[in-house]
């Protein structure tokens, strides 16, 4: 069946370091992927997206990489800050108008 | 002002009670969604609507019903609440591809 999963449930990084959060997906027909950030007590917030015809997309301090060969998605956060502490979800659009979400990775930034 | 709003933000109720959670969006989106989130888990889809006349069940629709009163409004009802429906509930609306989420409703069923 379809699934989107994350390799690590928790990630702890030092402030100023770069963070990498990984995600595996199983539906090769998915053509659109999104990363969301969810802070405690809040709804998921859109961070960045990427379409399947791209390998890389950059935003402000964030980069998403897509490897379709191994069905792998990653989110890189440069110079991680305390405000980046949150749970990060990847999601795939399975072309059925629905998003399938991964379990989430909790990012903790140490000062 | 927030684009997707949910009311109430918190609710405590008793087993067997009927509960309605409301969602409104000002983005003019046709597509709206209701999700449930349990601790340590991702989002699971309860119901979704592609327009006012189109309602679809998600993966965990049992025990829930929805109403799409207008393009901007999508409500979720628990006909007879049970304790395992205690969770965080999120509404979302979707533009082209991206879903935008409300702040959530924390529901506790005693």
Short mmCIF file of C-alpha atoms in Angstrom, two decimals:
data_model
loop_
_atom_site.label_atom_id
_atom_site.label_comp_id
_atom_site.label_asym_id
_atom_site.label_seq_id
_atom_site.Cartn_x
_atom_site.Cartn_y
_atom_site.Cartn_z
CA UNK A 1 0.00 0.00 0.00
CA UNK A 2 0.91 3.62 -0.10
CA UNK A 3 2.99 4.97 2.73
CA UNK A 4 5.16 7.89 3.54
CA UNK A 5 7.54 7.34 6.39
CA UNK A 6 10.41 9.05 8.12
CA UNK A 7 13.70 7.41 8.98
CA UNK A 8 14.16 9.05 12.38
CA UNK A 9 11.49 10.05 14.87
CA UNK A 10 13.76 12.55 16.67
CA UNK A 11 16.71 14.71 15.70
CA UNK A 12 18.80 16.85 18.00
CA UNK A 13 21.19 19.44 16.57
CA UNK A 14 23.36 22.24 17.88
CA UNK A 15 22.28 25.78 17.14
CA UNK A 16 24.04 26.98 14.02
CA UNK A 17 24.53 23.51 12.57
CA UNK A 18 22.72 22.24 9.51
CA UNK A 19 19.81 19.82 9.94
CA UNK A 20 18.77 17.06 7.58
CA UNK A 21 15.40 15.38 7.92
CA UNK A 22 14.66 12.37 5.76
CA UNK A 23 11.53 10.82 4.33
CA UNK A 24 10.80 7.71 2.30
CA UNK A 25 7.78 7.30 0.08
CA UNK A 26 6.43 4.25 -1.67
CA UNK A 27 4.09 5.53 -4.39
CA UNK A 28 6.15 6.05 -7.51
CA UNK A 29 3.17 7.78 -9.14
CA UNK A 30 3.22 10.64 -6.63
CA UNK A 31 4.13 13.83 -8.41
CA UNK A 32 4.18 16.44 -5.69
CA UNK A 33 5.76 16.54 -2.26
CA UNK A 34 5.48 18.97 0.63
CA UNK A 35 7.28 19.60 3.87
CA UNK A 36 5.30 20.95 6.80
CA UNK A 37 6.45 22.32 10.14
CA UNK A 38 4.27 21.88 13.19
CA UNK A 39 5.04 23.80 16.33
CA UNK A 40 3.57 22.77 19.64
CA UNK A 41 -0.12 23.66 19.85
CA UNK A 42 -0.33 24.84 16.25
CA UNK A 43 -1.43 23.49 12.92
CA UNK A 44 1.04 22.28 10.28
CA UNK A 45 2.62 25.13 8.39
CA UNK A 46 3.77 24.86 4.77
CA UNK A 47 7.55 25.14 4.40
CA UNK A 48 8.49 24.11 0.89
CA UNK A 49 7.32 21.88 -1.91
CA UNK A 50 8.79 20.11 -4.90
CA UNK A 51 7.40 18.49 -8.00
CA UNK A 52 8.57 15.17 -9.34
CA UNK A 53 10.19 16.79 -12.38
CA UNK A 54 12.71 18.48 -10.08
CA UNK A 55 15.58 17.14 -7.99
CA UNK A 56 16.17 20.13 -5.78
CA UNK A 57 14.41 23.25 -4.66
CA UNK A 58 15.67 25.98 -2.39
CA UNK A 59 13.88 28.38 -0.12
CA UNK A 60 15.03 30.68 2.61
CA UNK A 61 17.45 28.55 4.67
CA UNK A 62 15.68 25.38 3.53
CA UNK A 63 16.36 23.01 0.67
CA UNK A 64 14.34 20.00 -0.40
CA UNK A 65 15.99 17.18 -2.32
CA UNK A 66 14.09 14.52 -4.21
CA UNK A 67 15.61 11.23 -5.30
CA UNK A 68 13.01 9.41 -7.36
CA UNK A 69 15.27 6.43 -7.97
CA UNK A 70 15.18 5.42 -4.33
CA UNK A 71 11.95 7.27 -3.48
CA UNK A 72 13.59 9.48 -0.95
CA UNK A 73 12.89 13.04 0.11
CA UNK A 74 14.96 15.19 2.43
CA UNK A 75 14.67 18.59 4.06
CA UNK A 76 17.83 20.50 4.81
CA UNK A 77 17.77 23.45 7.19
CA UNK A 78 20.82 25.67 7.14
CA UNK A 79 22.15 27.31 10.30
CA UNK A 80 19.46 25.80 12.49
CA UNK A 81 17.95 28.18 15.02
CA UNK A 82 15.97 27.58 18.23
CA UNK A 83 12.85 28.70 16.39
CA UNK A 84 13.26 25.75 14.07
CA UNK A 85 12.42 23.35 16.90
CA UNK A 86 9.23 21.59 15.83
CA UNK A 87 7.88 18.42 14.30
CA UNK A 88 8.47 18.18 10.56
CA UNK A 89 6.19 16.17 8.30
CA UNK A 90 6.63 15.17 4.72
CA UNK A 91 3.56 14.58 2.58
CA UNK A 92 3.01 13.23 -0.90
CA UNK A 93 0.23 14.00 -3.32
CA UNK A 94 -0.93 10.69 -4.70
CA UNK A 95 -2.77 12.33 -7.62
CA UNK A 96 -6.09 11.52 -5.96
CA UNK A 97 -6.49 14.95 -4.46
CA UNK A 98 -5.32 13.71 -1.10
CA UNK A 99 -2.08 14.09 0.80
CA UNK A 100 -0.45 11.16 2.57
CA UNK A 101 1.54 12.24 5.61
CA UNK A 102 4.52 10.66 7.25
CA UNK A 103 4.74 10.12 10.99
CA UNK A 104 6.88 13.18 11.61
CA UNK A 105 10.38 13.95 12.93
CA UNK A 106 10.81 16.04 16.04
CA UNK A 107 13.69 18.48 15.65
CA UNK A 108 15.26 19.77 18.83
CA UNK A 109 17.80 22.60 18.66
CA UNK A 110 20.32 22.84 21.49
CA UNK A 111 21.64 26.33 22.35
CA UNK B 1 -6.40 37.35 10.15
CA UNK B 2 -5.95 33.59 9.80
CA UNK B 3 -7.02 32.08 6.49
CA UNK B 4 -8.37 28.88 8.06
CA UNK B 5 -10.15 29.12 11.38
CA UNK B 6 -11.54 26.43 13.63
CA UNK B 7 -14.01 26.58 16.51
CA UNK B 8 -13.89 25.64 19.28
CA UNK B 9 -10.16 25.47 19.99
CA UNK B 10 -10.67 23.20 22.96
CA UNK B 11 -13.60 21.04 23.98
CA UNK B 12 -14.21 18.56 26.75
CA UNK B 13 -17.28 16.38 26.44
CA UNK B 14 -18.75 13.15 27.75
CA UNK B 15 -19.23 9.79 26.13
CA UNK B 16 -22.39 9.65 24.02
CA UNK B 17 -22.66 13.38 23.40
CA UNK B 18 -22.98 14.83 19.92
CA UNK B 19 -20.21 17.28 19.05
CA UNK B 20 -19.73 19.60 16.09
CA UNK B 21 -16.42 21.13 15.11
CA UNK B 22 -16.53 24.02 12.69
CA UNK B 23 -14.09 25.22 10.06
CA UNK B 24 -14.06 28.31 7.88
CA UNK B 25 -11.63 29.47 5.22
CA UNK B 26 -11.23 32.78 3.47
CA UNK B 27 -8.94 31.58 0.69
CA UNK B 28 -11.73 30.80 -1.77
CA UNK B 29 -10.63 27.19 -2.05
CA UNK B 30 -12.99 24.51 -3.28
CA UNK B 31 -11.26 21.65 -1.51
CA UNK B 32 -11.49 21.17 2.25
CA UNK B 33 -10.32 18.40 4.56
CA UNK B 34 -10.69 17.11 8.10
CA UNK B 35 -7.82 15.28 9.79
CA UNK B 36 -7.22 13.69 13.12
CA UNK B 37 -3.85 13.69 14.89
CA UNK B 38 -2.98 11.44 17.80
CA UNK B 39 0.15 11.88 19.96
CA UNK B 40 3.31 10.85 18.15
CA UNK B 41 1.44 10.12 14.95
CA UNK B 42 0.93 11.83 11.66
CA UNK B 43 -2.30 13.19 10.26
CA UNK B 44 -5.06 10.79 9.28
CA UNK B 45 -7.78 11.83 6.88
CA UNK B 46 -11.36 11.64 8.13
CA UNK B 47 -13.38 13.28 5.34
CA UNK B 48 -12.70 15.54 2.40
CA UNK B 49 -14.75 17.66 0.05
CA UNK B 50 -13.79 18.80 -3.44
CA UNK B 51 -16.71 21.19 -3.67
CA UNK B 52 -20.02 21.90 -1.97
CA UNK B 53 -21.75 18.91 -3.56
CA UNK B 54 -18.85 16.48 -3.30
CA UNK B 55 -18.14 14.73 0.02
CA UNK B 56 -15.80 11.76 0.37
CA UNK B 57 -14.78 9.43 3.17
CA UNK B 58 -11.18 9.30 4.23
CA UNK B 59 -9.34 6.45 5.90
CA UNK B 60 -11.01 6.80 9.32
CA UNK B 61 -14.55 8.07 8.70
CA UNK B 62 -16.40 5.66 11.02
CA UNK B 63 -18.06 7.55 13.87
CA UNK B 64 -17.83 10.89 12.06
CA UNK B 65 -19.99 12.85 9.64
CA UNK B 66 -19.47 16.13 7.81
CA UNK B 67 -21.45 18.94 6.27
CA UNK B 68 -20.25 21.37 3.60
CA UNK B 69 -22.59 24.29 4.19
CA UNK B 70 -20.86 26.60 1.74
CA UNK B 71 -17.60 26.86 -0.12
CA UNK B 72 -16.04 28.48 2.90
CA UNK B 73 -17.47 26.22 5.62
CA UNK B 74 -16.91 22.56 6.41
CA UNK B 75 -18.06 21.09 9.72
CA UNK B 76 -17.24 17.78 11.37
CA UNK B 77 -19.65 16.00 13.70
CA UNK B 78 -19.20 13.20 16.15
CA UNK B 79 -22.66 11.69 16.44
CA UNK B 80 -21.98 9.87 19.70
CA UNK B 81 -18.56 10.67 21.06
CA UNK B 82 -16.41 7.92 22.55
CA UNK B 83 -13.14 8.20 24.51
CA UNK B 84 -10.93 6.93 21.69
CA UNK B 85 -12.00 9.96 19.66
CA UNK B 86 -9.95 12.08 22.01
CA UNK B 87 -7.46 13.74 19.68
CA UNK B 88 -6.37 16.90 17.94
CA UNK B 89 -8.51 17.71 14.90
CA UNK B 90 -7.33 19.81 11.99
CA UNK B 91 -9.19 21.34 9.11
CA UNK B 92 -7.41 22.28 5.90
CA UNK B 93 -8.24 23.90 2.61
CA UNK B 94 -6.39 23.32 -0.62
CA UNK B 95 -5.53 25.58 -3.48
CA UNK B 96 -3.72 24.22 -6.51
CA UNK B 97 -1.75 21.53 -4.69
CA UNK B 98 -0.88 22.76 -1.22
CA UNK B 99 -3.06 22.35 1.84
CA UNK B 100 -3.28 25.10 4.43
CA UNK B 101 -4.20 24.13 7.95
CA UNK B 102 -6.22 25.67 10.71
CA UNK B 103 -4.93 25.94 14.29
CA UNK B 104 -6.67 22.74 15.42
CA UNK B 105 -9.32 21.72 17.93
CA UNK B 106 -8.27 19.73 20.97
CA UNK B 107 -11.13 17.37 21.80
CA UNK B 108 -11.30 15.32 24.99
CA UNK B 109 -14.02 12.72 25.44
CA UNK B 110 -14.46 11.55 29.02
#
